[in-house]
Coordinates of C-alpha atoms and ligand atoms in Angstrom, one line a residue:
M1 CA 2.4 -0.1 -2.2
L2 CA 2.7 2.9 -1.1
P3 CA 3.5 6.5 -3.1
E4 CA 5.7 7.7 0.1
I5 CA 8.1 6.3 2.4
A6 CA 7.3 8.6 5.1
L7 CA 3.9 7.7 5.4
T8 CA 5.2 3.6 5.6
Q9 CA 5.1 3.7 9.7
Q10 CA 2.4 5.0 10.2
F11 CA 0.7 2.9 7.9
L12 CA 2.6 -0.9 9.9
D13 CA 1.2 0.8 13.0
R14 CA -2.1 0.9 11.6
F15 CA -1.9 -2.7 10.1
H16 CA -0.7 -3.8 13.1
S17 CA -3.5 -2.8 15.6
R18 CA -6.2 -4.5 12.8
F19 CA -4.2 -7.6 11.3
G20 CA -1.6 -8.4 14.6
S21 CA 1.1 -8.6 12.4
K22 CA 3.6 -5.7 10.6
P23 CA 4.6 -6.5 7.0
A24 CA 7.5 -6.4 6.2
E25 CA 9.0 -2.7 4.9
W26 CA 10.3 -2.1 1.9
H27 CA 12.1 0.4 0.1
S28 CA 15.7 2.7 -0.7
D29 CA 16.0 3.9 2.9
L30 CA 16.6 0.5 4.4
S31 CA 19.9 -1.0 5.5
P32 CA 21.4 -3.2 2.7
K33 CA 21.3 -5.4 5.7
A34 CA 17.6 -5.8 5.5
R35 CA 17.6 -5.7 2.8
E36 CA 19.1 -8.6 2.0
R37 CA 16.9 -10.4 4.6
V38 CA 13.7 -9.3 3.4
W39 CA 15.0 -10.2 -0.3
R40 CA 15.5 -13.3 1.4
Q41 CA 12.7 -13.7 3.7
V42 CA 10.4 -13.0 0.0
A43 CA 11.9 -16.0 -2.1
E44 CA 11.9 -18.3 0.6
G45 CA 8.1 -17.1 0.8
T46 CA 8.5 -17.2 5.0
V47 CA 7.3 -13.5 4.9
K48 CA 2.8 -12.7 3.8
I49 CA 3.5 -9.2 3.3
V50 CA 5.3 -6.7 1.8
A51 CA 4.4 -2.7 2.4
G52 CA 6.9 -1.1 -0.3
A53 CA 7.4 0.9 -2.6
R54 CA 7.7 1.0 -6.2
S55 CA 10.4 -0.8 -6.2
A56 CA 8.4 -3.8 -3.6
L57 CA 7.0 -4.8 -7.1
F58 CA 10.8 -6.2 -7.8
L59 CA 11.2 -8.4 -5.1
P60 CA 11.3 -12.5 -6.1
F61 CA 7.7 -13.3 -4.8
H62 CA 7.6 -17.5 -3.8
D63 CA 3.6 -17.2 -4.6
L64 CA 2.2 -13.8 -4.5
G65 CA -1.7 -13.3 -4.5
L66 CA -2.3 -9.4 -4.3
I67 CA -1.5 -6.8 -4.7
V68 CA -3.1 -3.3 -3.6
V69 CA -1.6 -0.2 -5.2
D70 CA -2.6 2.7 -2.5
E71 CA -2.9 6.4 -3.7
E72 CA -3.3 5.0 -7.2
H73 CA -3.0 8.0 -8.6
D74 CA 0.2 8.8 -7.5
P75 CA 2.7 10.7 -9.9
A76 CA 5.9 8.8 -7.1
Y77 CA 4.2 5.7 -9.5
K78 CA 6.7 6.6 -11.9
Q79 CA 10.4 6.5 -12.4
E80 CA 12.2 8.9 -14.3
D81 CA 15.1 7.7 -14.3
R82 CA 16.9 5.5 -16.2
V83 CA 14.6 2.8 -16.5
F84 CA 11.0 4.4 -17.2
Y85 CA 8.4 2.6 -15.5
N86 CA 5.4 3.1 -14.2
A87 CA 5.0 1.0 -11.1
R88 CA 0.8 0.7 -11.3
D89 CA 0.8 -0.4 -14.9
M90 CA 3.4 -2.9 -14.5
A91 CA 1.5 -4.3 -11.7
V92 CA -1.9 -4.6 -13.5
V93 CA -0.3 -6.3 -15.8
R94 CA 1.6 -9.1 -13.0
G95 CA -1.9 -9.4 -11.9
H96 CA -3.1 -9.9 -15.5
I97 CA -0.1 -12.9 -16.1
G98 CA -0.4 -14.2 -12.4
G99 CA -4.0 -14.5 -12.7
F100 CA -4.8 -12.8 -9.4
P101 CA -6.6 -9.4 -8.3
V102 CA -4.6 -6.2 -7.7
V103 CA -6.9 -3.0 -6.5
L104 CA -6.2 -0.2 -7.0
A105 CA -7.2 2.6 -4.4
S106 CA -7.8 6.0 -4.6
A107 CA -10.0 9.3 -3.4
T108 CA -9.7 10.2 -6.7
P109 CA -8.3 7.7 -9.3
S110 CA -6.2 9.5 -12.5
I111 CA -8.5 9.4 -14.9
E112 CA -7.2 6.4 -16.7
S113 CA -8.0 4.0 -13.8
Q114 CA -11.8 6.4 -13.5
V115 CA -12.2 5.6 -17.5
N116 CA -11.1 1.2 -17.2
A117 CA -13.7 1.8 -14.5
D118 CA -16.1 3.5 -16.8
Q119 CA -15.8 1.1 -19.7
G120 CA -15.4 -2.2 -17.4
R121 CA -12.5 -3.6 -17.7
Y122 CA -11.9 -2.7 -14.0
K123 CA -14.1 -3.5 -11.4
R124 CA -15.0 -0.9 -9.8
I125 CA -16.1 -0.4 -5.7
K126 CA -17.3 2.0 -3.8
L127 CA -16.6 3.1 -0.3
Y128 CA -19.4 4.2 0.7
S129 CA -18.3 5.7 4.4
R130 CA -15.1 7.6 5.4
Y131 CA -12.3 6.4 7.9
A132 CA -13.6 6.8 11.7
D133 CA -16.7 8.4 10.0
A134 CA -14.1 11.5 9.3
A135 CA -16.2 14.0 7.6
L136 CA -15.6 16.6 4.9
P137 CA -14.2 19.5 5.4
T138 CA -16.4 23.2 4.0
L139 CA -14.4 24.0 1.4
K140 CA -14.0 27.6 0.0
T141 CA -11.9 30.1 -2.4
I142 CA -10.6 32.9 -0.9
D143 CA -10.5 34.9 -4.0
M144 CA -6.4 37.3 -4.0
R145 CA -7.5 39.7 -6.2
R146 CA -10.8 41.6 -3.4
S147 CA -8.6 40.2 -0.8
P148 CA -4.7 40.3 -1.4
P149 CA -2.5 39.8 1.0
P150 CA 0.1 42.6 2.3
P151 CA 2.4 44.3 0.3
G152 CA 5.4 41.5 0.2
R153 CA 2.9 39.0 2.6
F154 CA 1.1 36.1 0.9
L155 CA -1.5 34.9 3.5
S156 CA -4.6 36.9 2.5
P157 CA -6.3 38.5 6.1
A158 CA -9.1 35.6 5.5
L159 CA -6.7 33.0 5.8
S160 CA -4.8 34.3 8.8
E161 CA -8.1 35.4 10.5
E162 CA -9.2 32.0 10.7
I163 CA -5.9 30.7 11.7
G164 CA -6.1 32.7 14.6
K165 CA -9.5 31.2 15.0
T166 CA -8.5 28.1 15.1
I167 CA -5.4 28.0 17.4
A168 CA -7.2 30.1 20.0
R169 CA -9.6 26.4 20.4
K170 CA -6.5 24.8 20.6
E171 CA -7.0 23.0 17.1
Q172 CA -3.9 22.8 14.4
A173 CA -3.9 24.6 11.0
L174 CA -1.6 23.5 8.0
L175 CA -0.8 25.2 4.6
F176 CA 0.2 24.1 1.5
L177 CA 2.3 25.5 -0.3
N178 CA 4.4 23.1 -2.9
R179 CA 7.1 24.5 -2.9
R180 CA 10.5 23.7 -0.9
G181 CA 13.5 26.4 -0.2
Y182 CA 12.5 30.0 0.9
A183 CA 11.6 31.5 -2.2
P184 CA 12.1 30.4 -6.0
L185 CA 13.8 33.0 -7.1
T186 CA 16.3 35.4 -5.8
L187 CA 17.2 39.3 -7.6
C188 CA 19.7 41.4 -7.8
R189 CA 17.2 44.7 -7.0
V190 CA 20.4 47.2 -8.9
C191 CA 21.1 45.9 -11.9
G192 CA 18.1 42.8 -12.0
H193 CA 20.7 40.4 -11.8
R194 CA 19.1 37.3 -11.5
F195 CA 21.2 33.8 -9.5
Q196 CA 20.6 31.3 -12.2
C197 CA 22.0 27.3 -12.0
P198 CA 25.4 27.1 -13.9
S199 CA 24.7 23.8 -14.7
C200 CA 20.7 23.9 -14.9
S201 CA 17.8 25.6 -16.9
S202 CA 16.6 26.5 -14.0
W203 CA 16.8 29.8 -10.7
L204 CA 18.5 29.0 -7.6
V205 CA 16.4 27.8 -4.9
E206 CA 17.7 30.1 -2.0
H207 CA 17.1 28.3 1.1
R208 CA 17.4 30.6 4.7
F209 CA 17.7 28.0 7.1
R210 CA 21.0 26.4 5.3
G211 CA 22.3 30.1 4.0
Q212 CA 22.1 28.5 0.7
L213 CA 20.6 28.8 -3.2
M214 CA 20.2 25.6 -4.3
C215 CA 19.6 24.0 -7.9
H216 CA 16.5 22.0 -7.3
Q217 CA 17.7 19.7 -10.2
C218 CA 21.2 19.3 -10.4
G219 CA 21.7 19.9 -6.2
Y220 CA 24.1 22.5 -6.8
H221 CA 24.5 25.0 -4.4
E222 CA 25.9 28.1 -2.7
P223 CA 26.5 30.1 -0.5
V224 CA 24.1 32.9 -0.1
P225 CA 26.6 36.6 -1.0
E226 CA 26.3 39.4 0.5
A227 CA 27.4 41.3 -2.7
C228 CA 25.2 41.0 -6.1
P229 CA 28.1 39.2 -8.3
E230 CA 27.7 41.1 -10.9
C231 CA 27.4 44.8 -10.3
G232 CA 29.0 44.4 -6.7
T233 CA 26.2 46.0 -4.1
L234 CA 26.0 45.1 -1.4
D235 CA 22.6 43.8 0.7
H236 CA 20.2 45.3 -1.8
L237 CA 19.6 41.3 -3.2
V238 CA 15.6 40.0 -2.7
A239 CA 13.9 37.5 -2.7
C240 CA 11.0 36.9 -5.3
G241 CA 8.2 34.3 -4.0
P242 CA 7.3 32.1 -1.7
G243 CA 8.7 28.6 -0.5
V244 CA 7.4 27.4 2.7
E245 CA 10.1 28.5 4.5
R246 CA 9.3 32.2 4.1
I247 CA 5.6 31.1 4.9
A248 CA 6.9 30.5 7.7
E249 CA 7.8 33.1 8.8
E250 CA 5.2 35.2 8.1
T251 CA 3.4 32.6 10.0
E252 CA 6.1 33.5 13.1
A253 CA 5.7 37.4 12.7
L254 CA 1.6 37.3 13.0
F255 CA 1.4 34.4 15.5
P256 CA 4.5 34.7 18.1
D257 CA 3.0 32.0 20.2
A258 CA 2.6 29.5 18.5
R259 CA 4.9 26.4 18.2
I260 CA 5.5 25.9 14.4
I261 CA 6.1 23.2 11.8
V262 CA 8.2 23.1 8.9
L263 CA 8.3 19.7 6.7
S264 CA 9.7 19.2 3.9
S265 CA 11.4 16.7 2.2
D266 CA 15.1 18.2 1.8
M267 CA 15.1 19.0 6.2
S268 CA 17.6 17.9 7.4
G269 CA 17.9 14.2 9.3
G270 CA 16.0 13.1 6.7
V271 CA 12.9 10.6 6.9
K272 CA 14.4 9.5 10.4
R273 CA 13.3 13.7 11.7
L274 CA 10.3 13.4 9.0
R275 CA 8.9 10.4 11.5
L276 CA 9.6 12.7 14.2
E277 CA 7.7 14.9 13.4
L278 CA 5.1 13.3 11.5
E279 CA 4.5 11.5 15.2
A280 CA 4.9 14.7 17.3
I281 CA 2.3 16.3 14.8
E282 CA -0.1 13.8 15.0
K283 CA 0.6 13.9 19.4
G284 CA -0.7 17.6 18.8
D285 CA 3.0 18.9 20.1
A286 CA 2.3 22.3 17.0
D287 CA -0.3 24.1 16.5
I288 CA 0.9 25.0 12.7
V289 CA 2.4 22.8 10.5
I290 CA 3.5 24.4 7.6
G291 CA 4.3 21.4 4.3
T292 CA 5.0 21.0 0.8
Q293 CA 3.3 17.6 -1.0
L294 CA 4.9 16.2 1.5
V295 CA 1.7 16.3 4.7
A296 CA -0.8 15.6 1.9
K297 CA -0.5 11.6 1.7
G298 CA -2.3 9.2 3.8
H299 CA -1.4 10.7 6.7
N300 CA -4.1 11.2 9.9
F301 CA -4.1 14.7 12.2
P302 CA -6.7 14.2 14.7
N303 CA -7.4 17.3 15.8
M304 CA -6.6 19.8 12.5
T305 CA -9.5 21.4 11.2
L306 CA -8.2 23.8 9.3
V307 CA -6.3 23.6 6.2
G308 CA -5.5 26.7 4.1
V309 CA -3.5 26.2 0.8
V310 CA -1.7 28.7 -0.4
D311 CA -1.1 29.3 -3.6
A312 CA -4.3 26.4 -5.1
D313 CA -3.3 27.6 -9.0
L314 CA 0.4 26.7 -8.6
G315 CA 0.0 23.6 -10.2
L316 CA -2.7 24.7 -13.6
A317 CA 0.1 26.9 -14.8
N318 CA 2.4 23.5 -16.0
G319 CA 1.0 23.3 -19.9
D320 CA 0.1 19.8 -19.7
P321 CA -2.4 17.6 -20.3
R322 CA -2.9 16.3 -16.6
A323 CA -2.5 19.4 -15.2
A324 CA -5.9 20.4 -14.4
E325 CA -6.6 16.4 -13.5
R326 CA -3.4 17.0 -11.2
T327 CA -4.5 19.4 -8.8
F328 CA -7.7 18.8 -8.0
Q329 CA -6.3 15.5 -7.1
L330 CA -3.8 17.2 -4.9
L331 CA -6.2 19.1 -3.4
N332 CA -8.5 17.5 -2.6
Q333 CA -6.0 15.4 -0.9
V334 CA -4.6 18.3 0.6
T335 CA -8.2 19.2 2.3
G336 CA -8.6 16.4 3.2
R337 CA -5.6 16.4 5.9
A338 CA -8.8 18.7 7.7
G339 CA -11.6 16.6 10.4
R340 CA -10.3 13.5 10.1
T341 CA -12.5 12.4 12.7
G342 CA -15.7 14.5 12.5
K343 CA -14.4 17.5 13.6
K344 CA -15.9 20.4 12.2
S345 CA -13.7 21.7 9.5
L346 CA -12.3 24.1 6.8
G347 CA -10.3 24.3 3.8
L348 CA -9.7 27.5 2.8
L349 CA -7.8 27.7 -1.4
Q350 CA -6.5 31.7 -2.0
T351 CA -6.6 31.6 -5.4
Y352 CA -6.7 34.6 -8.2
Q353 CA -9.3 32.4 -10.7
P354 CA -12.3 30.6 -8.4
E355 CA -14.0 30.5 -11.1
H356 CA -11.2 27.8 -12.6
P357 CA -13.3 24.0 -13.2
V358 CA -11.1 22.5 -10.7
M359 CA -11.8 24.6 -8.7
Q360 CA -15.0 24.8 -9.1
A361 CA -15.2 21.1 -8.7
I362 CA -13.3 21.5 -5.5
I363 CA -15.1 23.1 -3.6
G364 CA -18.8 22.0 -4.9
G365 CA -17.6 18.7 -3.9
D366 CA -18.4 17.3 -7.5
A367 CA -15.9 15.1 -8.5
E368 CA -18.2 13.5 -10.8
A369 CA -18.6 16.5 -12.6
F370 CA -15.5 17.2 -13.3
Y371 CA -13.9 13.6 -14.3
T372 CA -17.1 13.5 -17.0
R373 CA -14.9 16.7 -18.8
E374 CA -11.9 15.7 -18.0
I375 CA -12.6 12.6 -19.7
E376 CA -14.8 14.2 -22.8
D377 CA -11.6 16.4 -23.2
R378 CA -9.0 14.2 -23.3
E379 CA -11.1 12.1 -25.9
R380 CA -12.0 14.8 -27.9
N381 CA -7.9 15.6 -28.0
A382 CA -6.8 12.1 -28.3
L383 CA -5.0 11.7 -25.0
P384 CA -4.5 8.8 -22.7
P385 CA -6.5 6.7 -22.9
F386 CA -8.1 7.6 -25.8
G387 CA -5.0 8.2 -27.6
R388 CA -1.2 7.3 -27.2
L389 CA 1.8 9.4 -26.2
G390 CA 5.1 8.6 -26.2
A391 CA 8.3 11.3 -25.6
L392 CA 11.5 10.9 -27.0
I393 CA 14.4 13.1 -24.8
I394 CA 17.0 13.7 -26.8
S395 CA 20.0 15.6 -24.5
G396 CA 24.4 15.6 -25.5
E397 CA 26.3 18.4 -23.6
N398 CA 26.5 20.3 -26.8
R399 CA 23.1 22.2 -28.0
I400 CA 23.6 22.5 -32.1
E401 CA 24.6 18.2 -31.7
A402 CA 21.8 18.2 -29.5
E403 CA 19.1 19.4 -31.2
N404 CA 20.2 18.6 -34.6
H405 CA 20.4 15.0 -33.8
A406 CA 16.4 15.5 -32.4
R407 CA 15.8 17.3 -35.7
A408 CA 17.6 13.6 -37.8
L409 CA 15.9 11.3 -35.7
R410 CA 12.1 13.5 -36.3
R411 CA 13.5 12.9 -40.4
A412 CA 14.1 9.4 -40.0
A413 CA 10.1 8.7 -38.1
P414 CA 8.4 6.7 -41.1
F415 CA 4.5 8.2 -42.0
S416 CA 2.1 6.5 -40.8
S417 CA -2.0 7.6 -40.8
E418 CA -2.6 6.6 -36.9
I419 CA 0.7 8.2 -35.2
S420 CA 1.6 11.8 -36.0
V421 CA 5.1 12.5 -34.2
M422 CA 5.2 16.6 -32.7
G423 CA 9.2 18.8 -32.5
P424 CA 11.9 19.0 -31.7
A425 CA 10.8 21.7 -28.9
E426 CA 13.3 21.9 -26.5
A427 CA 12.5 21.0 -22.9
P428 CA 10.8 23.3 -20.9
L429 CA 14.0 21.9 -18.9
G430 CA 16.2 23.1 -21.7
L431 CA 19.3 22.4 -20.1
V432 CA 19.9 20.3 -16.9
R433 CA 23.2 19.2 -15.0
G434 CA 25.4 20.6 -17.9
R435 CA 23.1 19.1 -20.8
Y436 CA 20.6 20.7 -23.9
R437 CA 17.7 19.1 -23.5
F438 CA 14.7 18.9 -26.5
R439 CA 12.0 16.5 -26.9
L440 CA 9.8 14.4 -29.8
L441 CA 6.8 13.8 -29.2
V442 CA 4.8 10.9 -30.5
H443 CA 1.3 10.9 -30.8
G444 CA -1.1 7.6 -31.9
T445 CA -4.3 7.0 -32.1
K446 CA -5.9 4.1 -28.8
R447 CA -5.1 1.3 -31.4
A448 CA -1.5 2.9 -32.6
D449 CA 1.6 0.5 -31.5
I450 CA 4.2 3.0 -30.8
Q451 CA 6.6 1.9 -29.0
S452 CA 7.4 -0.1 -32.8
Y453 CA 6.9 2.9 -34.5
I454 CA 9.6 4.3 -32.2
K455 CA 11.7 1.8 -33.1
A456 CA 11.7 2.1 -35.9
I457 CA 12.5 6.0 -35.7
L458 CA 15.6 4.9 -33.7
S459 CA 16.7 2.6 -36.4
N460 CA 16.1 4.6 -39.3
G461 CA 18.0 7.7 -37.5
P462 CA 21.6 8.6 -37.4
K463 CA 22.9 6.2 -33.9
T464 CA 23.8 8.8 -30.8
K465 CA 27.3 9.4 -30.1
G466 CA 30.1 11.2 -28.0
S467 CA 27.5 12.9 -25.3
L468 CA 24.5 12.4 -26.8
R469 CA 21.9 10.7 -25.2
V470 CA 17.7 9.4 -26.5
Q471 CA 15.9 8.6 -24.1
V472 CA 12.2 7.2 -24.4
D473 CA 9.2 7.9 -21.9
I474 CA 6.1 5.7 -22.9
D475 CA 3.0 7.1 -21.7
P476 CA 5.6 10.7 -20.3
Q477 CA 3.6 11.6 -17.0
S478 CA 6.0 14.6 -16.8
F479 CA 6.9 16.6 -19.5
L480 CA 10.2 18.5 -18.6
Ligands
LIG501 ZN1 23.2 43.5 -9.4
LIG502 ZN1 21.2 23.0 -11.5

């Protein structure tokens, strides 16, 4: 299992050169015909190996004998619509039932898997050398308070200088920013009007290449207007903050002769184009690559020797229990794109908090210390894997109705010495696709049976009616 479809091609080629044949592919981008064929061959047992996304787990394997979950820490293994499940955990269950081994692979394992290995529930297999003798890049932070970018810009002088040196050596640079589009917020300089999605509580993101303002929650879009819809003033709309498109614009101005490729999941042309772009980068047909987390995963760019993280603090702003872990994993993965074939390489993190433990752990290369502290922290607060969490997400077209239903469910929660219920709180994304959202968080000790507890809440509480809906998310990975 692989977390990302776009990766599959490079992986399939590597697999082919190692084992002499390609595995069958399984992901949502397959044609119905290919889908039917793979399904049948798997059932008949004529396909030996499948490489696929999380849904590959549901193929009717004739005689499954091994599952390898690559990048096991990746949040993409969790499905969060319709049926909620974590494919990594389901793989472990399936291996247990079938009596076969499951390999969870990662350079930055999830805290859960790390603890399972520490406690001897999982067997740890260490790889002592990197693929193709790749040397780890030298990592440094750039303190944005001391080395700020020029006004209206986002790349500090220290970073742009290194980009210049890198491309002068005919090597490649990667600029990473986990934000699609041009700017995350557009406002009117005259009256202060902010462009918000009509059916979500999120700002519209400007996509300048397409000339649109887009909602990243529901896909709503409108053309970028010339005049402010509130005060009617012309040409006074201003873009606030950067997305990858804006970084591309800044980079083009700084390095007009450089060949620049922007990689983002919303590019036109879909997966096919993405694969071509990735191939082009691999072959050296780009000097500077600007990308979202799509580029962080698994790709081998032999000539890439500089990785610049535009906003290393971005993920830390999420107030969820895994913010530090996720940031640590993502930044490690991104900076690991440099120096894959042994060339001397550099990773630079632009940050306003260079003293933060996550930044310190990354530049100090001290993963052990980071895991130790993070595990202690989880244990102290009885957070997973030392405690159990479950979320109830209550939504409806009427705000009052949704909130009242959430309150009623809270009141229906039975007393338990092992389990407590928090909320209801308005979800950070309080409105999505015209539905108002509230959350209850169920927090139990490690031994608590939170599934039965939640079942009890639902059967004691009022039934949903009209547009009301309750979603249950056991071990939530997202708290939005
Ligand atoms: Zn205005
Ligand atoms: Zn929306």
